């Protein structure tokens, strides 16, 4: 019993220590965004700023006219892409789970195979396709190629496979069509899986860097990740401004996670049960 307790204490000690080591750089970055430049370059690992200031945030929003535009661009792209993913992935997952049509099993196997393909392989083919149809350097270049995700189609399919058929049968007896049943009954009841999908899709689109780097050339159309690289190039040694810009970039993700945390955790548990 003592040995078991010892290993338990040791495990928790190591986990807490690892958590603190991992969390410290993040906390330092947040605190550094409130420090003047002289305090940052002065050295030391102190977290709390000696002379807190909001001048860093004022600078990035007032001195750099494109920074608010980059935030808006990322928000439009991430929000639009997330909505399209939720709708299309859920519809595709429901069709694979509930509808009978020729080639359904083969299509499901193809989806499983495509999941294994690294996304980087598709960057150049997507670039050539978008160039041929003339949507490079537009929002569509970042939204349309990522409007569906095979991994989340698979996740939604697994959820709908175990969805109670009695609910759908009752809806059909009430005169609802298959489409009406999906959008009015099934879709609202899948909110946990949808929230989980939404958080990951939004996070992926918000943090995407390689695609904007390849597909976007106009500075006013940069996403926040691409804009941060440009901002860092212009302010290479101004770590106070860079830290402030980085902190601003993670605020939407934190807000989204806080708002959807209840559904997100429920969706994770459902995924684990499956």
Coordinates of C-alpha atoms in Angstrom, one line a residue:
X1 CA 0.0 0.0 0.0
X2 CA 2.8 2.4 0.9
X3 CA 4.6 1.6 -2.4
X4 CA 1.4 2.3 -4.4
X5 CA 1.0 5.6 -2.6
X6 CA 4.6 6.5 -3.3
X7 CA 4.3 5.9 -7.0
X8 CA 1.0 7.9 -7.0
X9 CA 2.7 10.9 -5.3
X10 CA 5.7 10.6 -7.6
X11 CA 3.5 10.5 -10.7
X12 CA 1.5 13.6 -9.7
X13 CA 4.7 15.4 -8.7
X14 CA 6.2 14.7 -12.2
X15 CA 3.0 15.7 -13.9
X16 CA 2.7 19.0 -12.0
X17 CA 6.3 19.8 -12.6
X18 CA 6.0 19.1 -16.3
X19 CA 2.8 21.2 -16.4
X20 CA 4.6 24.2 -14.7
X21 CA 7.6 23.9 -17.1
X22 CA 5.2 23.8 -20.1
X23 CA 3.0 26.7 -18.8
X24 CA 5.9 29.0 -17.8
X25 CA 6.8 30.2 -21.3
X26 CA 3.2 31.0 -22.1
X27 CA 2.8 33.0 -18.9
X28 CA 6.0 34.8 -19.6
X29 CA 4.8 35.8 -23.0
X30 CA 1.5 37.1 -21.6
X31 CA 3.3 39.1 -18.9
X32 CA 5.9 40.4 -21.3
X33 CA 3.2 41.9 -23.4
X34 CA 2.6 44.3 -20.5
X35 CA 6.3 45.1 -20.0
X36 CA 8.2 48.0 -21.6
X37 CA 11.0 47.1 -24.0
X38 CA 13.7 48.1 -21.5
X39 CA 12.4 45.7 -18.9
X40 CA 12.3 42.8 -21.4
X41 CA 15.9 43.2 -22.6
X42 CA 17.1 43.8 -19.1
X43 CA 17.1 40.1 -18.6
X44 CA 15.8 38.0 -15.7
X45 CA 13.0 35.5 -15.6
X46 CA 10.6 37.5 -13.5
X47 CA 7.0 37.0 -14.6
X48 CA 5.3 40.1 -13.1
X49 CA 6.1 43.4 -14.9
X50 CA 7.6 46.1 -12.7
X51 CA 6.0 48.9 -14.7
X52 CA 2.9 47.5 -16.4
X53 CA 1.8 49.3 -19.5
X54 CA -0.8 49.0 -22.3
X55 CA 1.3 51.0 -24.7
X56 CA 2.3 47.8 -26.5
X57 CA -1.3 47.0 -27.4
X58 CA -2.0 50.6 -28.3
X59 CA 1.0 50.5 -30.7
X60 CA -0.1 47.4 -32.6
X61 CA -3.6 48.7 -33.1
X62 CA -2.9 52.4 -33.8
X63 CA 0.6 52.5 -35.4
X64 CA 0.1 49.4 -37.7
X65 CA -3.1 50.0 -39.7
X66 CA -3.1 46.5 -41.1
X67 CA -3.1 44.6 -37.8
X68 CA -6.9 45.0 -37.1
X69 CA -7.5 44.0 -40.8
X70 CA -5.5 40.8 -40.3
X71 CA -7.6 39.9 -37.3
X72 CA -10.8 40.5 -39.3
X73 CA -9.5 38.4 -42.2
X74 CA -8.7 35.5 -39.9
X75 CA -12.1 35.8 -38.2
X76 CA -14.0 35.8 -41.5
X77 CA -12.0 32.8 -42.9
X78 CA -12.1 30.8 -39.7
X79 CA -15.8 31.4 -39.0
X80 CA -16.9 30.7 -42.6
X81 CA -14.7 27.6 -42.9
X82 CA -16.0 26.3 -39.6
X83 CA -19.7 26.8 -40.5
X84 CA -19.1 25.0 -43.9
X85 CA -17.3 22.2 -42.2
X86 CA -19.9 21.6 -39.6
X87 CA -22.7 21.5 -42.2
X88 CA -21.0 19.4 -44.9
X89 CA -19.1 17.1 -42.6
X90 CA -22.2 16.4 -40.6
X91 CA -24.4 15.8 -43.7
X92 CA -21.7 13.5 -45.2
X93 CA -21.3 11.6 -41.9
X94 CA -25.1 11.2 -41.6
X95 CA -25.4 9.9 -45.2
X96 CA -22.7 7.3 -44.7
X97 CA -24.3 6.2 -41.4
X98 CA -28.0 6.2 -42.3
X99 CA -28.6 6.2 -46.1
X100 CA -28.3 3.3 -48.4
X101 CA -26.9 4.1 -51.8
X102 CA -24.6 2.4 -54.4
X103 CA -21.0 2.6 -53.5
X104 CA -21.5 3.7 -49.9
X105 CA -19.0 1.1 -48.5
X106 CA -16.4 1.9 -51.2
X107 CA -16.8 5.6 -50.5
X108 CA -16.3 5.1 -46.8
X109 CA -13.1 3.1 -47.5
X110 CA -11.9 5.9 -49.8
X111 CA -12.4 8.4 -47.0
X112 CA -10.5 6.3 -44.6
X113 CA -7.6 6.0 -47.1
X114 CA -7.6 9.8 -47.8
X115 CA -7.3 10.5 -44.1
X116 CA -3.9 8.9 -44.2
X117 CA -2.7 11.3 -46.9
X118 CA -0.6 14.2 -45.5
X119 CA -2.3 17.5 -46.1
X120 CA 1.0 19.0 -47.4
X121 CA 0.8 16.8 -50.5
X122 CA -2.3 18.6 -51.6
X123 CA -0.9 22.2 -51.3
X124 CA 0.6 22.4 -54.8
X125 CA -2.4 20.6 -56.6
X126 CA -4.8 23.0 -54.8
X127 CA -2.6 25.9 -55.8
X128 CA -2.7 25.0 -59.5
X129 CA -6.5 24.4 -59.4
X130 CA -7.2 27.7 -57.7
X131 CA -4.9 29.5 -60.1
X132 CA -6.7 28.0 -63.1
X133 CA -10.1 29.2 -61.8
X134 CA -8.8 32.5 -60.7
X135 CA -9.4 32.6 -56.9
X136 CA -5.8 33.0 -55.7
X137 CA -5.2 35.9 -53.4
X138 CA -8.9 35.8 -52.2
X139 CA -10.7 34.5 -49.1
X140 CA -12.1 31.7 -51.2
X141 CA -8.6 30.3 -51.7
X142 CA -8.4 29.6 -48.0
X143 CA -12.1 28.7 -47.4
X144 CA -13.2 26.5 -50.2
X145 CA -10.4 23.8 -50.2
X146 CA -10.9 23.3 -46.5
X147 CA -14.7 23.3 -46.6
X148 CA -14.8 19.6 -45.8
X149 CA -12.5 17.4 -43.7
X150 CA -12.5 13.7 -44.1
X151 CA -11.4 13.1 -40.5
X152 CA -14.4 14.9 -39.1
X153 CA -16.7 13.2 -41.6
X154 CA -15.5 9.9 -40.1
X155 CA -16.1 11.3 -36.6
X156 CA -19.6 12.3 -37.4
X157 CA -20.3 9.1 -39.1
X158 CA -19.3 7.2 -36.0
X159 CA -21.6 9.4 -33.9
X160 CA -24.6 8.9 -36.3
X161 CA -24.1 5.1 -36.5
X162 CA -25.0 4.9 -32.8
X163 CA -27.8 7.5 -33.0
X164 CA -31.1 5.9 -31.8
X165 CA -33.2 5.0 -34.9
X166 CA -36.4 5.3 -32.8
X167 CA -36.0 9.1 -32.8
X168 CA -35.8 9.2 -36.6
X169 CA -38.7 6.8 -37.0
X170 CA -40.9 9.0 -34.7
X171 CA -40.0 12.1 -36.7
X172 CA -40.9 10.3 -40.0
X173 CA -44.2 9.2 -38.4
X174 CA -44.9 12.9 -37.7
X175 CA -44.5 13.6 -41.4
X176 CA -40.9 14.9 -41.5
X177 CA -38.8 14.2 -44.6
X178 CA -35.3 12.8 -44.3
X179 CA -33.9 16.3 -44.7
X180 CA -36.2 17.8 -42.2
X181 CA -35.4 15.0 -39.7
X182 CA -31.7 15.7 -40.1
X183 CA -31.8 19.5 -39.6
X184 CA -34.7 19.7 -37.1
X185 CA -34.1 16.6 -35.0
X186 CA -30.7 14.8 -35.5
X187 CA -28.5 17.9 -36.1
X188 CA -29.5 19.7 -32.8
X189 CA -29.0 16.4 -30.8
X190 CA -25.5 16.1 -32.1
X191 CA -24.4 19.4 -30.5
X192 CA -21.6 17.8 -28.4
X193 CA -19.9 16.2 -31.5
X194 CA -20.5 19.4 -33.5
X195 CA -19.0 21.6 -30.8
X196 CA -15.9 19.4 -30.7
X197 CA -15.6 19.5 -34.4
X198 CA -16.1 23.3 -34.5
X199 CA -13.4 24.0 -31.9
X200 CA -10.8 21.9 -33.8
X201 CA -11.7 23.3 -37.2
X202 CA -11.7 26.9 -36.0
X203 CA -8.4 26.3 -34.3
X204 CA -6.9 24.8 -37.4
X205 CA -8.1 27.6 -39.7
X206 CA -7.1 30.4 -37.3
X207 CA -3.6 29.0 -36.8
X208 CA -3.1 28.0 -40.5
X209 CA 0.2 29.5 -41.9
X210 CA 1.4 27.5 -44.9
X211 CA -1.8 28.0 -47.0
X212 CA -2.0 31.7 -46.5
X213 CA 1.8 31.9 -47.3
X214 CA 1.2 30.1 -50.6
X215 CA -2.2 31.5 -51.7
X216 CA -2.2 35.1 -50.4
X217 CA 0.0 37.8 -51.8
X218 CA -1.7 41.1 -50.9
X219 CA -0.7 42.4 -47.4
X220 CA -4.3 43.7 -46.7
X221 CA -5.6 40.1 -47.2
X222 CA -3.1 38.5 -44.9
X223 CA -4.4 36.3 -42.1
X224 CA -3.2 37.0 -38.6
X225 CA -0.6 34.2 -38.7
X226 CA 0.9 35.5 -41.9
X227 CA 0.6 39.1 -40.7
X228 CA 2.4 38.2 -37.5
X229 CA 5.3 37.0 -39.5
X230 CA 5.4 40.3 -41.4
X231 CA 5.0 42.3 -38.2
X232 CA 7.9 40.4 -36.6
X233 CA 10.0 41.1 -39.7
X234 CA 9.3 44.8 -39.3
X235 CA 9.8 44.8 -35.6
X236 CA 12.6 42.2 -35.3
X237 CA 13.9 43.4 -32.0
X238 CA 10.8 44.9 -30.5
X239 CA 9.8 42.0 -28.3
X240 CA 7.3 43.9 -26.4
X241 CA 5.2 44.6 -29.5
X242 CA 5.7 41.0 -30.8
X243 CA 4.5 39.6 -27.5
X244 CA 1.5 41.9 -27.5
X245 CA 0.5 40.8 -31.0
X246 CA 1.0 37.2 -30.2
X247 CA -1.3 37.5 -27.1
X248 CA -4.0 39.2 -29.2
X249 CA -3.8 36.3 -31.6
X250 CA -4.8 33.7 -29.0
X251 CA -7.6 35.6 -27.4
X252 CA -10.3 34.3 -29.9
X253 CA -9.2 30.7 -29.3
X254 CA -9.5 31.1 -25.5
X255 CA -12.9 32.7 -25.8
X256 CA -14.2 29.9 -28.1
X257 CA -12.9 27.2 -25.8
X258 CA -14.4 28.8 -22.7
X259 CA -17.8 29.2 -24.4
X260 CA -17.9 25.7 -25.8
X261 CA -15.9 23.9 -23.1
X262 CA -19.0 22.0 -21.7
X263 CA -19.9 20.6 -25.1
X264 CA -16.2 20.1 -26.1
X265 CA -15.5 17.9 -23.0
X266 CA -18.7 15.9 -23.6
X267 CA -17.8 15.4 -27.2
X268 CA -14.3 14.1 -26.2
X269 CA -15.9 11.6 -23.8
X270 CA -18.3 10.5 -26.5
X271 CA -15.3 10.0 -28.9
X272 CA -13.5 8.0 -26.2
X273 CA -16.5 5.8 -25.6
X274 CA -16.8 5.0 -29.3

